[in-house]
mmCIF file of C-alpha atoms in Angstrom:
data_model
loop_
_atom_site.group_PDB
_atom_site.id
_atom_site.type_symbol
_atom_site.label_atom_id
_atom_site.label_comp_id
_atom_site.label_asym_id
_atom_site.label_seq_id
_atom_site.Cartn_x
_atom_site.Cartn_y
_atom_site.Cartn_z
ATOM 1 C CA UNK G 1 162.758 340.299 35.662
ATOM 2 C CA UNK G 2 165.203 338.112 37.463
ATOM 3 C CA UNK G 3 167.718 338.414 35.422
ATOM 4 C CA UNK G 4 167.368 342.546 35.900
ATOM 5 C CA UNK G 5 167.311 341.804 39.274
ATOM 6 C CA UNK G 6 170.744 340.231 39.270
ATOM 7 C CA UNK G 7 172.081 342.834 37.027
ATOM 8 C CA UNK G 8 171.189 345.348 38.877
ATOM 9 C CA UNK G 9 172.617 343.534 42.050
ATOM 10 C CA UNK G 10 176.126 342.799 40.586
ATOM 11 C CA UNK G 11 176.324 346.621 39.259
ATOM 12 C CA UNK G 12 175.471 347.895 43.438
ATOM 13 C CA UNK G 13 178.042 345.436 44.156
ATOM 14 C CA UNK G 14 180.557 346.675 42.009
ATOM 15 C CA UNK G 15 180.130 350.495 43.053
ATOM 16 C CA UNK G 16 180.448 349.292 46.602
ATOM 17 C CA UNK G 17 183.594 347.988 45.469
ATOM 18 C CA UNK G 18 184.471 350.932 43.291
ATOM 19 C CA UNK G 19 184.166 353.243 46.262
ATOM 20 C CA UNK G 20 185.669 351.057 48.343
ATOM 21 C CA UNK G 21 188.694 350.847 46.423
ATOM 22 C CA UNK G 22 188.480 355.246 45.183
ATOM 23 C CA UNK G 23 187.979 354.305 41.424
ATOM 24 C CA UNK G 24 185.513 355.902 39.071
ATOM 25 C CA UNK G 25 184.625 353.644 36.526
ATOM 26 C CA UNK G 26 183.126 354.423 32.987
ATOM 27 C CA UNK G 27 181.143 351.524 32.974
ATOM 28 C CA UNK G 28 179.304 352.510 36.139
ATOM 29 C CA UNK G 29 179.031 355.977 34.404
ATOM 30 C CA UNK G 30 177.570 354.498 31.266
ATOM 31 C CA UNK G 31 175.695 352.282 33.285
ATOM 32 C CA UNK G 32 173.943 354.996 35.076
ATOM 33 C CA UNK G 33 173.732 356.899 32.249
ATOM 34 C CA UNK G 34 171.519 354.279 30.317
ATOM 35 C CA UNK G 35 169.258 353.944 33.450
ATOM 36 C CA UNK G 36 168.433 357.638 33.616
ATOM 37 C CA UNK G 37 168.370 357.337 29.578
ATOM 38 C CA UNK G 38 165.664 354.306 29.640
ATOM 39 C CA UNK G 39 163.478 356.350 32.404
ATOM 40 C CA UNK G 40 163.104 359.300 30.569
ATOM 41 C CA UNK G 41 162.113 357.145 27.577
ATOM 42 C CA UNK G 42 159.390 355.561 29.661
ATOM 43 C CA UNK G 43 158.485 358.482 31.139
ATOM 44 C CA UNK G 44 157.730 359.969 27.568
ATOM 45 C CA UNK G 45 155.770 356.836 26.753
ATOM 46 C CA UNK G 46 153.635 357.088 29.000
ATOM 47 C CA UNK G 47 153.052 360.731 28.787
ATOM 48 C CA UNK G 48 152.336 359.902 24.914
ATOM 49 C CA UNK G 49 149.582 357.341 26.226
ATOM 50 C CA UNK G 50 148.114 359.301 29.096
ATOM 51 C CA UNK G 51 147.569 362.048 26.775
ATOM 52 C CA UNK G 52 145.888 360.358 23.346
ATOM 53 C CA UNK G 53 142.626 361.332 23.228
ATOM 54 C CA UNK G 54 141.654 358.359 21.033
ATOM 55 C CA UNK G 55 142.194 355.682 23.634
ATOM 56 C CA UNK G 56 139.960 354.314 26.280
ATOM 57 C CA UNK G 57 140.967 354.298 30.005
ATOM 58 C CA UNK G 58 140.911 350.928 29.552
ATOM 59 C CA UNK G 59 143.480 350.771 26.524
ATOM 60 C CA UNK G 60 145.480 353.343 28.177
ATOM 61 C CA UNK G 61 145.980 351.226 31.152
ATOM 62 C CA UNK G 62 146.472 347.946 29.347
ATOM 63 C CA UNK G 63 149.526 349.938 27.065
ATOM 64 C CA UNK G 64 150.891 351.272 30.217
ATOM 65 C CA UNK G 65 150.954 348.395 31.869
ATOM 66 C CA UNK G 66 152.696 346.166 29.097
ATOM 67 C CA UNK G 67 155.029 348.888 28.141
ATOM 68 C CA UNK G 68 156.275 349.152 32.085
ATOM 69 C CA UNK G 69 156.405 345.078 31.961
ATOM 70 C CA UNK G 70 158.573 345.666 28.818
ATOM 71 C CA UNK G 71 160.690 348.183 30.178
ATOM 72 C CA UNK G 72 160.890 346.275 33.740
ATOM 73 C CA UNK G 73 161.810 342.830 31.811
ATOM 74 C CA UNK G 74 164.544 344.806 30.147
ATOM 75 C CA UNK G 75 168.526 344.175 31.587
ATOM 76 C CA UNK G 76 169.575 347.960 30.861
ATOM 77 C CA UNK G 77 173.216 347.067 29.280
ATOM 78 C CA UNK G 78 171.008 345.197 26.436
ATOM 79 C CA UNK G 79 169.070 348.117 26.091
ATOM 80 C CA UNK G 80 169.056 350.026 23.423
ATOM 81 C CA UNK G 81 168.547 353.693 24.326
ATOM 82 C CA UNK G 82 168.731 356.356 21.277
ATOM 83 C CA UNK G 83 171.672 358.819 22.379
ATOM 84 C CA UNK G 84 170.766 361.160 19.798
ATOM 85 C CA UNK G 85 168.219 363.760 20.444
ATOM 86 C CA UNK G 86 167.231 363.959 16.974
ATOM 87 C CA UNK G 87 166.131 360.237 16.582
ATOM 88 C CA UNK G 88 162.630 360.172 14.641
ATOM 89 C CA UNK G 89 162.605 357.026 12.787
ATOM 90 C CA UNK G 90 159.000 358.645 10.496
ATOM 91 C CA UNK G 91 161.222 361.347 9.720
ATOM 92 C CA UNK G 92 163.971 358.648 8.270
ATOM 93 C CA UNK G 93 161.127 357.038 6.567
ATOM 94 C CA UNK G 94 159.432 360.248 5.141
ATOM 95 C CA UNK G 95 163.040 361.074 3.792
ATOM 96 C CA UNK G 96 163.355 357.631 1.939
ATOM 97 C CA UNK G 97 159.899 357.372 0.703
ATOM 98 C CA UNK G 98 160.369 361.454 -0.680
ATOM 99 C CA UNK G 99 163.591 359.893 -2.564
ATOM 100 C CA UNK G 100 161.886 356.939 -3.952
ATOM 101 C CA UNK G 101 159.544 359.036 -5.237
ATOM 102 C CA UNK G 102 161.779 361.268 -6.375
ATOM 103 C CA UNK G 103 163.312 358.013 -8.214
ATOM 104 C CA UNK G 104 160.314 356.912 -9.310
ATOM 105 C CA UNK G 105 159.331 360.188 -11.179
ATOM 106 C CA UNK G 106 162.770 360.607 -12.885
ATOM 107 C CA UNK G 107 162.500 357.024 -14.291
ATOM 108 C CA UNK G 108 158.591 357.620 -15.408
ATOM 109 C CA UNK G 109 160.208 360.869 -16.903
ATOM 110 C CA UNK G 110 163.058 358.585 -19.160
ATOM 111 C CA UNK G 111 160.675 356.425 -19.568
ATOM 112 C CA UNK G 112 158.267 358.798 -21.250
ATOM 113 C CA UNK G 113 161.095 360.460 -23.116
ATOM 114 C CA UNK G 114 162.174 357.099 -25.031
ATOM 115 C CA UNK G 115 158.283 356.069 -25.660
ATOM 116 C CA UNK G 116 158.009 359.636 -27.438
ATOM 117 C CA UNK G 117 160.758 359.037 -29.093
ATOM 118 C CA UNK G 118 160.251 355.351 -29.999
ATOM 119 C CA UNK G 119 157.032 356.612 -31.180
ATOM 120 C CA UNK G 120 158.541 359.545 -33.547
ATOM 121 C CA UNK G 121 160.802 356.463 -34.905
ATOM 122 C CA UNK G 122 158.221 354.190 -35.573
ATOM 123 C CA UNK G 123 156.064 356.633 -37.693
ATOM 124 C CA UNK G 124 159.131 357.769 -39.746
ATOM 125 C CA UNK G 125 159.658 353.813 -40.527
ATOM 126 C CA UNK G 126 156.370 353.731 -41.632
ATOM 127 C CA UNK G 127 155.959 356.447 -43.819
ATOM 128 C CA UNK G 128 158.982 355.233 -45.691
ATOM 129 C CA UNK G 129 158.246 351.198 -45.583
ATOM 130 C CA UNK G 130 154.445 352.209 -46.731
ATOM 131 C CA UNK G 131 155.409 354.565 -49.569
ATOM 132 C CA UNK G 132 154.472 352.869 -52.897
ATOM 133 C CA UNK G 133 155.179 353.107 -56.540
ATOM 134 C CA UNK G 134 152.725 354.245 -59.622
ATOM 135 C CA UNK G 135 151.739 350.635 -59.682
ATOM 136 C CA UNK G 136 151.695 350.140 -56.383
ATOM 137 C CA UNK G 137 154.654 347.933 -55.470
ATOM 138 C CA UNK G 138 156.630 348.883 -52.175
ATOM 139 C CA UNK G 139 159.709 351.857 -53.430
ATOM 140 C CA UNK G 140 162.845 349.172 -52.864
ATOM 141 C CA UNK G 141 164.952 351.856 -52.038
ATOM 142 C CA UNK G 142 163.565 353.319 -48.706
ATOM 143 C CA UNK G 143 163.509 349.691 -47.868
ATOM 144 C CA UNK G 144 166.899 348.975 -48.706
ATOM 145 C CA UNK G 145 167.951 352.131 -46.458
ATOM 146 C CA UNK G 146 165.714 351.214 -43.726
ATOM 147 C CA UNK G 147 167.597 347.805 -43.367
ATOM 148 C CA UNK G 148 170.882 349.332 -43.695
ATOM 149 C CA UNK G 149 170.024 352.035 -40.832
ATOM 150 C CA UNK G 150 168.954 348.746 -38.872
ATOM 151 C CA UNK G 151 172.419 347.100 -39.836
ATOM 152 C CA UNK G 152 174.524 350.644 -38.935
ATOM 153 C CA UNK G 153 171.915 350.608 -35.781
ATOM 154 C CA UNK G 154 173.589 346.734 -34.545
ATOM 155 C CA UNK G 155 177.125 347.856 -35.331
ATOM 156 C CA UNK G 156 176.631 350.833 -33.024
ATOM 157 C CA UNK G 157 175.598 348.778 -30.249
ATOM 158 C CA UNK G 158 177.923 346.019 -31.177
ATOM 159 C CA UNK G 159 181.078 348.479 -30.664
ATOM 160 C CA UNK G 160 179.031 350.113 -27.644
ATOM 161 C CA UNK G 161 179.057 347.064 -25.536
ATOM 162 C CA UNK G 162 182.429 345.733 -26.709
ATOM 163 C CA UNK G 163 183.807 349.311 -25.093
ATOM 164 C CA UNK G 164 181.961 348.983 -21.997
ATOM 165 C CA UNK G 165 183.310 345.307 -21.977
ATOM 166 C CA UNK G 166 187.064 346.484 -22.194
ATOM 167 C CA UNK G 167 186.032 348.991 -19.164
ATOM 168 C CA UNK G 168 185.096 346.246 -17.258
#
């Protein structure tokens, strides 16, 4: 509060000087400018808590009465008054949470996609790996080509990240 107090005492000083001398000065206009901006602000607050229907009297006063300590305790060039009329911090937070999820979706989608398709793999692989002979020994050559798609499968990514090494 004191410190408010001498604020506001050093800016009347000033535009006593400022008049004195014929000068218009922005920071007087910004000055004033954040003052009128800071009273409307309060001046919505407490409209907001007058009229919620789920508070008390009691609660009403107690939030009024801390918010205009808050406000009063405030030195106005710290303050830090929106200048934009479309400031509505839930809307900035409705917009990230609707892109998260938006995120979150697409991912559960890929996700998904490779499981199905991990899945489609896996049964192939074990329809050849389980075939068996008349005599029931394991056919050698559907394992022989199953380890050579796994060795063709390594090269692939081998040479994949070597390439997106040498982009680097």
């Amino acid at each position: 509060m004191k410190e408010r107090d001498e604020e506001k005492r050093r800016m009347e000083e000033f535009r006593k000087l400022c008049i004195k001398e014929g000068i218009t000065s922005q920071r007087l206009v910004d000055y004033d400018e954040k003052q009128r901006n800071m009273n409307d602000t309060l001046d919505t607050r407490l409209e907001e808590i007058r009229n919620d229907p789920d508070l008390k009297n009691s609660d009403k006063k107690k939030r009024m009465f801390t918010l205009k300590q808050k406000f009063s305790s405030t030195k106005i060039a710290d303050a830090k008054v929106s200048t934009s009329a479309d400031h509505n911090p839930v809307a900035k937070v409705m917009e990230s949470t609707s892109a998260r999820r938006e995120e979150i979706a697409l991912a559960k989608e890929h996700r998904e996609r490779d499981k199905a398709r991990a899945f489609k793999r896996r049964a192939v692989n074990n329809a050849l790996l389980t075939q068996r002979t008349s005599r029931g020994q394991p056919v050698l050559a559907n394992q022989v080509q199953f380890l050579l798609n796994k060795l063709e499968q390594e090269k692939w990514a081998e040479k994949a990240a070597a390439k997106k090494k040498k982009n680097e």
